[in-house]
Short mmCIF file of C-alpha atoms and ligand atoms in Angstrom, two decimals:
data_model
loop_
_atom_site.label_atom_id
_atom_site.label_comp_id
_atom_site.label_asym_id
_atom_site.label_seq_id
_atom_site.Cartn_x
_atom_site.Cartn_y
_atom_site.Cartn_z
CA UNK A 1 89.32 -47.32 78.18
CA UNK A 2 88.85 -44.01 78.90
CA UNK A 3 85.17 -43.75 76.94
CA UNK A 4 83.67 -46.47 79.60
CA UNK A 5 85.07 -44.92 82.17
CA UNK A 6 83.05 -41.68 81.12
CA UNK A 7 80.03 -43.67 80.48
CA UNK A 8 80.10 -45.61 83.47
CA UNK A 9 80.35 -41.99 85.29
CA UNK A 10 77.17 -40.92 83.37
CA UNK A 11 74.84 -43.98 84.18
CA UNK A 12 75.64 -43.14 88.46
CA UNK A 13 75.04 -39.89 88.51
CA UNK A 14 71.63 -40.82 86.60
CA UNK A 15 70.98 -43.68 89.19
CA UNK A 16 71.58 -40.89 91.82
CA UNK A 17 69.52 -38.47 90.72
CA UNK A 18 66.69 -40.94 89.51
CA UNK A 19 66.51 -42.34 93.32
CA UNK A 20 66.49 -38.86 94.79
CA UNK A 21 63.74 -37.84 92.68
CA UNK A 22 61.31 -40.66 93.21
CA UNK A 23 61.87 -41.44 97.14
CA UNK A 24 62.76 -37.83 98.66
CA UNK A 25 59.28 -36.91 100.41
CA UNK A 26 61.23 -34.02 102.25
CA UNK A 27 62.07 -32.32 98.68
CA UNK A 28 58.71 -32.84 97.82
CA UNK A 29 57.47 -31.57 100.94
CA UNK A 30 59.03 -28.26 100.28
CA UNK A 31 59.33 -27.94 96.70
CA UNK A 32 56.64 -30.31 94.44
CA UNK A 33 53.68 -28.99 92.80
CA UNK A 34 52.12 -25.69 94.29
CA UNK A 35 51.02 -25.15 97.00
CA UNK A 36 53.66 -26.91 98.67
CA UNK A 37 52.73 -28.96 101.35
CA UNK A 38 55.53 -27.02 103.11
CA UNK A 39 53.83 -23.54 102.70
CA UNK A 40 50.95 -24.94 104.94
CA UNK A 41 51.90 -27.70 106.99
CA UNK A 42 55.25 -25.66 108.32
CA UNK A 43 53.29 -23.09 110.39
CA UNK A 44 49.63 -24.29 110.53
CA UNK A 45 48.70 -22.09 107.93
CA UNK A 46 44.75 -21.99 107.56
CA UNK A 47 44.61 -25.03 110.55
CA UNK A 48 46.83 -27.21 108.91
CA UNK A 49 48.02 -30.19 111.18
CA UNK A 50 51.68 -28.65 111.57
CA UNK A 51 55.25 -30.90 110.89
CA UNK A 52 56.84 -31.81 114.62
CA UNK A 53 53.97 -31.32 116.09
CA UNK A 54 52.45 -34.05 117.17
CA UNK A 55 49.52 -32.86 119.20
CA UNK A 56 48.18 -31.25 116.02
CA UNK A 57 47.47 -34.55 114.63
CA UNK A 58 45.56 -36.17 117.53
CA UNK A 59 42.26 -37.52 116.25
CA UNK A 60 43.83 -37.92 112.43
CA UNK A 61 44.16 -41.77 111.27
CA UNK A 62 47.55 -41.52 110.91
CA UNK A 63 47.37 -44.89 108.03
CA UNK A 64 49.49 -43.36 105.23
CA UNK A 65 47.61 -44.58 102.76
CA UNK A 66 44.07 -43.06 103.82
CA UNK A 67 46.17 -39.81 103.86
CA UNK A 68 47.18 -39.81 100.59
CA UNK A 69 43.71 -40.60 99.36
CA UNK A 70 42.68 -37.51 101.67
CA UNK A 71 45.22 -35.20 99.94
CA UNK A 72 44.26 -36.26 96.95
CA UNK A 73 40.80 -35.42 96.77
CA UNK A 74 41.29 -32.40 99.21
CA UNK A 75 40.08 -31.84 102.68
CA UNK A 76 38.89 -28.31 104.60
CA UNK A 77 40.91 -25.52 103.26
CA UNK A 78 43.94 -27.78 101.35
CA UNK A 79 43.76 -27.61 97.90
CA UNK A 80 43.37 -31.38 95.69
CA UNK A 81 46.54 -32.58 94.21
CA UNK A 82 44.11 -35.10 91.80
CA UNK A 83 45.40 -34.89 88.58
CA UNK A 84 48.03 -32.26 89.46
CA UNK A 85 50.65 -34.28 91.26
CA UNK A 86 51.87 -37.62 91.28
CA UNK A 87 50.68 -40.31 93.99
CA UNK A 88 53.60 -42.02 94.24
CA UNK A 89 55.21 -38.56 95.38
CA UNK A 90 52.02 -37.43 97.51
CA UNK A 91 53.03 -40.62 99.36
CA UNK A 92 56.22 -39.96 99.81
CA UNK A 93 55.91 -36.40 101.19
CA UNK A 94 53.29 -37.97 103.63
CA UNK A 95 55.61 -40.78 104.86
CA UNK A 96 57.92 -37.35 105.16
CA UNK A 97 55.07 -35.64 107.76
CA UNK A 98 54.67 -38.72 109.64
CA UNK A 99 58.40 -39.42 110.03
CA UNK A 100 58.30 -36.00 111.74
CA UNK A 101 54.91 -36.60 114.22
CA UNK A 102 56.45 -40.40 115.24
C1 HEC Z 201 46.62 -24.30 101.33
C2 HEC Z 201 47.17 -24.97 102.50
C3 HEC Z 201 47.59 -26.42 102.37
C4 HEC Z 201 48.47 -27.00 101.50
C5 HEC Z 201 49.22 -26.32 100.38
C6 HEC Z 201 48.55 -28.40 101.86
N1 HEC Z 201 47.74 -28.66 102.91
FE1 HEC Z 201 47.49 -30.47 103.81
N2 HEC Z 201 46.06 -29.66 105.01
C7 HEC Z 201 45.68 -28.34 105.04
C8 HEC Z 201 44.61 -28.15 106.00
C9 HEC Z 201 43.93 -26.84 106.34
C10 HEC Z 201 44.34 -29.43 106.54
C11 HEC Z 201 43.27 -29.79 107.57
C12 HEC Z 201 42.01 -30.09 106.78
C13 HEC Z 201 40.80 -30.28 107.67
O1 HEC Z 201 40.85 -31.19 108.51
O2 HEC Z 201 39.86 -29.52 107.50
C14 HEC Z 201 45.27 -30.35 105.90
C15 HEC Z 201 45.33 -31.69 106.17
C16 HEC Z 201 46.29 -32.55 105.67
C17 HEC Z 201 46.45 -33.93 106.04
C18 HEC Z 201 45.56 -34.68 107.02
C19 HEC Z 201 44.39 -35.18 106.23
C20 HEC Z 201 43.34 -35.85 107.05
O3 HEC Z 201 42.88 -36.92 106.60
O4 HEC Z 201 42.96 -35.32 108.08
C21 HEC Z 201 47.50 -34.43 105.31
C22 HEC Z 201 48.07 -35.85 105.35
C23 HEC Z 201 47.98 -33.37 104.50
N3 HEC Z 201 47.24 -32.24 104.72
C24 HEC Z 201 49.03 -33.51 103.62
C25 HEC Z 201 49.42 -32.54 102.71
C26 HEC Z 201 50.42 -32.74 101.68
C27 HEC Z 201 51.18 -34.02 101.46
C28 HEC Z 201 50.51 -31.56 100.98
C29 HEC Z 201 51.38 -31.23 99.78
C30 HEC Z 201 51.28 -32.13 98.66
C31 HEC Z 201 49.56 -30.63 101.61
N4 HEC Z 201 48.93 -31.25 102.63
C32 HEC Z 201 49.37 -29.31 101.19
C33 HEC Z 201 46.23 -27.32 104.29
C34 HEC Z 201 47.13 -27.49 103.26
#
C-alpha cells in the first residue's frame, strides 16, 4: 500500500516537471541556451525589439512561426540558435514575446 502510494507520488512530480520544461517560453526566455533571449530583448540591447513594448515591433510580421525560422538562422546583431537550441523551445519563448506585445 504504502510502495504505490510512493510511486504514484514519483510519476506527478515527473509529469510536473516534464510539462514545465517543454511549454514554459517565459523560463526559456530568461534562462535557455546563451545568450538568453532575456539578456537582449529585456532592454533593447544592440536594437533588439524590446518585451512590452509594442511599438518596437511595428513593421515585424508578427506570424510566430516566421519568427522562429528568423531566430533560428539569426538576424542583425542576434546570434543563431541553429543547432544550439531546440525549436520546439525557440517557439515557445517566442509565443512568450508575443504574449507580452498583444
Ligand atoms: C545578442 C542579443 C540578442 C539575443 C541574445 C537575442 N536576440 Fe532576438 N534580436 C536581437 C536583435 C538586435 C534583433 C533585431 C534584428 C534586426 O532586425 O536587425 C532581434 C530580433 C528578434 C526577433 C524579430 C525577428 C524578425 O524577424 O524581425 C525575434 C522574434 C527574436 N529576436 C527572438 C529572440 C529569441 C527567442 C531569443 C532567445 C532564444 C533572442 N531573440 C535572443 C538581439 C538578440
Amino acid at each position: 500500500m504504502k510502495k504505490i502510494a510512493i510511486v504514484a507520488a514519483g510519476s506527478m512530480l515527473f509529469a510536473l516537471s516534464s510539462a514545465a520544461v517543454a511549454s514554459d517560453g517565459e523560463s526559456i526566455y530568461k534562462s535557455g541556451t546563451g545568450p538568453t533571449c532575456a539578456s537582449c530583448h529585456d532592454r533593447g540591447t544592440a536594437g533588439a525589439p524590446r518585451i512590452n513594448e509594442p511599438g518596437d515591433w511595428d513593421g515585424i510580421d508578427l506570424d510566430a512561426d516566421a519568427l522562429v525560422e528568423s531566430t533560428m538562422s539569426g538576424e542583425g546583431a542576434m546570434p543563431a540558435y541553429e543547432g544550439r537550441a531546440d525549436r520546439d523551445d525557440i517557439l515557445a519563448a517566442v509565443k512568450y514575446m508575443l504574449s507580452t506585445i498583444e
